[in-house]
Amino acid sequence: MTIRFTLNDQPFAYEGDPEKPLLWVIRDEAGLTGTKFRCGIAACGACTIHVDGIATRCCTLRAADAANTEVRTIEGLRGPAGEPHPAQSAWIDARVPQCGYCQSGMIMAATALLAENPEPTDADIDAAMTNLCRCGTYPRVRAAIHALVRESGVPS
Ligand code: FES
Ligand code: FES
């Protein structure tokens, strides 16, 4: 069975077990290792990507469920010349990452949030961003999101 979807604006075809979690298709078949595995039960958010623009935890999403969707990973946020996405720049400026392990998922969740809600309050951020960070970067994540809105406008 061939499962076709768009991966970071390129056509992608996966031939294999349709029950395989999309996370492993992305990491092992496509070689995009920016999306992380941690809990494996859709609880922590480390594996957050966009599926049709919606923040999605792909460790529990079947590959078959990605058929005919638009999938974007952290690698797909960069611009055409490889320039960082404004959210990535905001993260660097705010020195958000500590160990960094959760931050791909954090940025994917944040960009999906901002696409829906261009000026989120702290409460909006807390409600939408349920990603877990063992390093406790939550205040810096909030600060980076507010700075991003202030300085760059709403990222696309
Ligand atoms: S690894 Fe997917 S939510 Fe934790
Ligand atoms: S920065 Fe270390 S887990 Fe979040």
PDB file of C-alpha atoms and ligand atoms in Angstrom:
ATOM      1  CA  MET A   1       0.000   0.000   0.000  1.00  0.00           C
ATOM      2  CA  THR A   2       1.362   3.390  -0.975  1.00  0.00           C
ATOM      3  CA  ILE A   3       0.486   6.336   1.212  1.00  0.00           C
ATOM      4  CA  ARG A   4       1.005   9.691  -0.423  1.00  0.00           C
ATOM      5  CA  PHE A   5       1.083  13.064   1.242  1.00  0.00           C
ATOM      6  CA  THR A   6       2.866  16.379   0.996  1.00  0.00           C
ATOM      7  CA  LEU A   7       5.850  16.643   3.303  1.00  0.00           C
ATOM      8  CA  ASN A   8       7.308  20.111   3.716  1.00  0.00           C
ATOM      9  CA  ASP A   9       5.862  21.191   0.354  1.00  0.00           C
ATOM     10  CA  GLN A  10       7.250  18.152  -1.514  1.00  0.00           C
ATOM     11  CA  PRO A  11       5.326  15.074  -2.606  1.00  0.00           C
ATOM     12  CA  PHE A  12       6.164  12.083  -0.448  1.00  0.00           C
ATOM     13  CA  ALA A  13       5.253   8.433  -0.867  1.00  0.00           C
ATOM     14  CA  TYR A  14       5.530   5.817   1.861  1.00  0.00           C
ATOM     15  CA  GLU A  15       5.238   2.152   1.068  1.00  0.00           C
ATOM     16  CA  GLY A  16       4.963   0.115   4.200  1.00  0.00           C
ATOM     17  CA  ASP A  17       2.828  -0.699   7.185  1.00  0.00           C
ATOM     18  CA  PRO A  18      -0.093   1.755   7.189  1.00  0.00           C
ATOM     19  CA  GLU A  19      -0.391   1.311  10.962  1.00  0.00           C
ATOM     20  CA  LYS A  20       3.127   2.598  11.550  1.00  0.00           C
ATOM     21  CA  PRO A  21       3.085   5.851  13.508  1.00  0.00           C
ATOM     22  CA  LEU A  22       3.714   8.816  11.258  1.00  0.00           C
ATOM     23  CA  LEU A  23       6.555   9.860  13.572  1.00  0.00           C
ATOM     24  CA  TRP A  24       8.627   6.885  12.450  1.00  0.00           C
ATOM     25  CA  VAL A  25       7.836   7.478   8.793  1.00  0.00           C
ATOM     26  CA  ILE A  26       9.067  11.039   9.184  1.00  0.00           C
ATOM     27  CA  ARG A  27      12.196  10.103  11.122  1.00  0.00           C
ATOM     28  CA  ASP A  28      13.197   6.766   9.594  1.00  0.00           C
ATOM     29  CA  GLU A  29      11.824   6.898   6.067  1.00  0.00           C
ATOM     30  CA  ALA A  30      12.111  10.616   5.319  1.00  0.00           C
ATOM     31  CA  GLY A  31      15.186  11.141   7.507  1.00  0.00           C
ATOM     32  CA  LEU A  32      13.780  14.233   9.202  1.00  0.00           C
ATOM     33  CA  THR A  33      14.950  13.876  12.771  1.00  0.00           C
ATOM     34  CA  GLY A  34      13.913  17.288  14.094  1.00  0.00           C
ATOM     35  CA  THR A  35      10.642  15.745  15.253  1.00  0.00           C
ATOM     36  CA  LYS A  36      11.309  13.989  18.546  1.00  0.00           C
ATOM     37  CA  PHE A  37      10.064  10.881  20.296  1.00  0.00           C
ATOM     38  CA  ARG A  38       9.555  10.989  24.017  1.00  0.00           C
ATOM     39  CA  CYS A  39       6.373   9.602  25.584  1.00  0.00           C
ATOM     40  CA  GLY A  40       4.869   7.804  22.593  1.00  0.00           C
ATOM     41  CA  ILE A  41       1.329   8.252  23.970  1.00  0.00           C
ATOM     42  CA  ALA A  42       0.442  11.737  22.690  1.00  0.00           C
ATOM     43  CA  ALA A  43       1.005  13.230  26.139  1.00  0.00           C
ATOM     44  CA  CYS A  44       4.184  15.329  25.936  1.00  0.00           C
ATOM     45  CA  GLY A  45       4.092  17.117  22.574  1.00  0.00           C
ATOM     46  CA  ALA A  46       7.722  16.430  21.621  1.00  0.00           C
ATOM     47  CA  CYS A  47       6.529  14.972  18.311  1.00  0.00           C
ATOM     48  CA  THR A  48       4.239  17.862  17.352  1.00  0.00           C
ATOM     49  CA  ILE A  49       4.005  18.606  13.639  1.00  0.00           C
ATOM     50  CA  HIS A  50       1.382  20.302  11.475  1.00  0.00           C
ATOM     51  CA  VAL A  51      -1.120  18.172   9.590  1.00  0.00           C
ATOM     52  CA  ASP A  52      -3.188  20.410   7.334  1.00  0.00           C
ATOM     53  CA  GLY A  53      -2.010  23.283   9.509  1.00  0.00           C
ATOM     54  CA  ILE A  54      -3.192  21.760  12.769  1.00  0.00           C
ATOM     55  CA  ALA A  55      -0.745  20.969  15.572  1.00  0.00           C
ATOM     56  CA  THR A  56      -0.707  17.181  15.706  1.00  0.00           C
ATOM     57  CA  ARG A  57       1.166  14.684  17.881  1.00  0.00           C
ATOM     58  CA  CYS A  58       2.385  12.195  15.339  1.00  0.00           C
ATOM     59  CA  CYS A  59       3.632   9.449  17.682  1.00  0.00           C
ATOM     60  CA  THR A  60       0.117   8.040  17.787  1.00  0.00           C
ATOM     61  CA  LEU A  61      -1.079   9.075  14.329  1.00  0.00           C
ATOM     62  CA  ARG A  62      -1.169   6.176  11.875  1.00  0.00           C
ATOM     63  CA  ALA A  63       0.699   6.710   8.618  1.00  0.00           C
ATOM     64  CA  ALA A  64      -2.537   5.852   6.825  1.00  0.00           C
ATOM     65  CA  ASP A  65      -4.208   8.850   8.452  1.00  0.00           C
ATOM     66  CA  ALA A  66      -1.703  11.174   6.792  1.00  0.00           C
ATOM     67  CA  ALA A  67      -2.801  10.167   3.293  1.00  0.00           C
ATOM     68  CA  ASN A  68      -3.572  13.193   1.125  1.00  0.00           C
ATOM     69  CA  THR A  69      -2.730  15.685   3.861  1.00  0.00           C
ATOM     70  CA  GLU A  70      -0.176  18.460   4.038  1.00  0.00           C
ATOM     71  CA  VAL A  71       2.427  17.562   6.639  1.00  0.00           C
ATOM     72  CA  ARG A  72       4.943  20.093   7.905  1.00  0.00           C
ATOM     73  CA  THR A  73       7.787  19.403  10.277  1.00  0.00           C
ATOM     74  CA  ILE A  74      10.230  21.742  11.984  1.00  0.00           C
ATOM     75  CA  GLU A  75      12.539  21.380   8.966  1.00  0.00           C
ATOM     76  CA  GLY A  76       9.733  22.726   6.780  1.00  0.00           C
ATOM     77  CA  LEU A  77       9.446  25.986   8.666  1.00  0.00           C
ATOM     78  CA  ARG A  78      12.603  27.407   7.145  1.00  0.00           C
ATOM     79  CA  GLY A  79      12.290  29.793   4.211  1.00  0.00           C
ATOM     80  CA  PRO A  80      13.242  29.016   0.605  1.00  0.00           C
ATOM     81  CA  ALA A  81      16.845  30.142   1.111  1.00  0.00           C
ATOM     82  CA  GLY A  82      17.128  28.212   4.364  1.00  0.00           C
ATOM     83  CA  GLU A  83      16.507  31.247   6.503  1.00  0.00           C
ATOM     84  CA  PRO A  84      15.008  30.581   9.917  1.00  0.00           C
ATOM     85  CA  HIS A  85      11.313  31.071  10.451  1.00  0.00           C
ATOM     86  CA  PRO A  86      10.535  34.150  12.568  1.00  0.00           C
ATOM     87  CA  ALA A  87       9.475  31.836  15.377  1.00  0.00           C
ATOM     88  CA  GLN A  88      12.867  30.144  15.340  1.00  0.00           C
ATOM     89  CA  SER A  89      14.564  33.542  15.494  1.00  0.00           C
ATOM     90  CA  ALA A  90      12.308  34.605  18.366  1.00  0.00           C
ATOM     91  CA  TRP A  91      13.191  31.398  20.222  1.00  0.00           C
ATOM     92  CA  ILE A  92      16.887  32.107  19.805  1.00  0.00           C
ATOM     93  CA  ASP A  93      16.545  35.759  20.812  1.00  0.00           C
ATOM     94  CA  ALA A  94      14.594  34.795  23.949  1.00  0.00           C
ATOM     95  CA  ARG A  95      17.083  32.007  24.691  1.00  0.00           C
ATOM     96  CA  VAL A  96      14.233  29.569  25.124  1.00  0.00           C
ATOM     97  CA  PRO A  97      15.940  26.195  24.653  1.00  0.00           C
ATOM     98  CA  GLN A  98      17.703  24.571  27.556  1.00  0.00           C
ATOM     99  CA  CYS A  99      18.409  20.955  26.572  1.00  0.00           C
ATOM    100  CA  GLY A 100      16.270  21.705  23.504  1.00  0.00           C
ATOM    101  CA  TYR A 101      14.647  18.305  23.220  1.00  0.00           C
ATOM    102  CA  CYS A 102      11.056  19.537  23.449  1.00  0.00           C
ATOM    103  CA  GLN A 103      11.517  22.718  21.454  1.00  0.00           C
ATOM    104  CA  SER A 104      10.720  21.485  17.940  1.00  0.00           C
ATOM    105  CA  GLY A 105       7.328  20.460  19.226  1.00  0.00           C
ATOM    106  CA  MET A 106       6.964  23.730  21.131  1.00  0.00           C
ATOM    107  CA  ILE A 107       7.654  25.795  18.014  1.00  0.00           C
ATOM    108  CA  MET A 108       5.278  23.735  15.902  1.00  0.00           C
ATOM    109  CA  ALA A 109       2.551  24.136  18.521  1.00  0.00           C
ATOM    110  CA  ALA A 110       3.229  27.871  18.793  1.00  0.00           C
ATOM    111  CA  THR A 111       3.126  28.506  15.043  1.00  0.00           C
ATOM    112  CA  ALA A 112      -0.145  26.587  14.754  1.00  0.00           C
ATOM    113  CA  LEU A 113      -1.564  28.610  17.640  1.00  0.00           C
ATOM    114  CA  LEU A 114      -0.532  31.927  16.070  1.00  0.00           C
ATOM    115  CA  ALA A 115      -2.053  30.972  12.733  1.00  0.00           C
ATOM    116  CA  GLU A 116      -5.370  30.649  14.545  1.00  0.00           C
ATOM    117  CA  ASN A 117      -4.978  33.318  17.191  1.00  0.00           C
ATOM    118  CA  PRO A 118      -2.639  36.131  16.124  1.00  0.00           C
ATOM    119  CA  GLU A 119      -2.468  37.779  19.556  1.00  0.00           C
ATOM    120  CA  PRO A 120      -2.783  35.143  22.242  1.00  0.00           C
ATOM    121  CA  THR A 121      -2.909  36.054  25.907  1.00  0.00           C
ATOM    122  CA  ASP A 122      -0.917  34.106  28.473  1.00  0.00           C
ATOM    123  CA  ALA A 123      -4.087  32.147  29.196  1.00  0.00           C
ATOM    124  CA  ASP A 124      -4.540  31.378  25.490  1.00  0.00           C
ATOM    125  CA  ILE A 125      -0.928  30.211  25.302  1.00  0.00           C
ATOM    126  CA  ASP A 126      -1.287  28.017  28.369  1.00  0.00           C
ATOM    127  CA  ALA A 127      -4.512  26.508  27.025  1.00  0.00           C
ATOM    128  CA  ALA A 128      -3.111  25.773  23.578  1.00  0.00           C
ATOM    129  CA  MET A 129       0.451  24.823  24.467  1.00  0.00           C
ATOM    130  CA  THR A 130       0.208  21.722  26.601  1.00  0.00           C
ATOM    131  CA  ASN A 131       3.657  20.517  25.553  1.00  0.00           C
ATOM    132  CA  LEU A 132       5.773  19.298  28.450  1.00  0.00           C
ATOM    133  CA  CYS A 133       9.253  20.660  29.075  1.00  0.00           C
ATOM    134  CA  ARG A 134      11.421  18.960  31.641  1.00  0.00           C
ATOM    135  CA  CYS A 135      13.704  21.977  31.695  1.00  0.00           C
ATOM    136  CA  GLY A 136      10.852  24.302  32.678  1.00  0.00           C
ATOM    137  CA  THR A 137      11.120  26.765  29.812  1.00  0.00           C
ATOM    138  CA  TYR A 138       7.440  27.719  29.924  1.00  0.00           C
ATOM    139  CA  PRO A 139       7.958  31.386  30.892  1.00  0.00           C
ATOM    140  CA  ARG A 140      10.486  31.826  28.072  1.00  0.00           C
ATOM    141  CA  VAL A 141       8.176  30.104  25.599  1.00  0.00           C
ATOM    142  CA  ARG A 142       5.468  32.603  26.526  1.00  0.00           C
ATOM    143  CA  ALA A 143       7.924  35.502  26.247  1.00  0.00           C
ATOM    144  CA  ALA A 144       9.094  34.324  22.818  1.00  0.00           C
ATOM    145  CA  ILE A 145       5.533  34.077  21.532  1.00  0.00           C
ATOM    146  CA  HIS A 146       4.706  37.591  22.737  1.00  0.00           C
ATOM    147  CA  ALA A 147       7.939  38.952  21.240  1.00  0.00           C
ATOM    148  CA  LEU A 148       7.191  37.227  17.967  1.00  0.00           C
ATOM    149  CA  VAL A 149       3.771  38.845  17.763  1.00  0.00           C
ATOM    150  CA  ARG A 150       5.228  42.233  18.753  1.00  0.00           C
ATOM    151  CA  GLU A 151       8.232  42.250  16.455  1.00  0.00           C
ATOM    152  CA  SER A 152       7.373  40.126  13.466  1.00  0.00           C
ATOM    153  CA  GLY A 153       3.628  40.145  13.231  1.00  0.00           C
ATOM    154  CA  VAL A 154       1.858  36.880  12.672  1.00  0.00           C
ATOM    155  CA  PRO A 155       4.091  34.261  11.084  1.00  0.00           C
ATOM    156  CA  SER A 156       2.770  32.375   8.099  1.00  0.00           C
TER     157      SER A 156
HETATM  158  S1  FES B   1       6.257  11.614  21.839  1.00  0.00           S
HETATM  159 FE1  FES B   1       4.387  12.168  20.898  1.00  0.00          FE
HETATM  160  S2  FES B   1       3.363  13.305  22.425  1.00  0.00           S
HETATM  161 FE2  FES B   1       5.112  12.544  23.428  1.00  0.00          FE
HETATM  162  S1  FES B   2      14.213  22.458  26.814  1.00  0.00           S
HETATM  163 FE1  FES B   2      14.706  20.567  27.782  1.00  0.00          FE
HETATM  164  S2  FES B   2      12.842  19.465  27.785  1.00  0.00           S
HETATM  165 FE2  FES B   2      12.306  21.425  27.108  1.00  0.00          FE
END
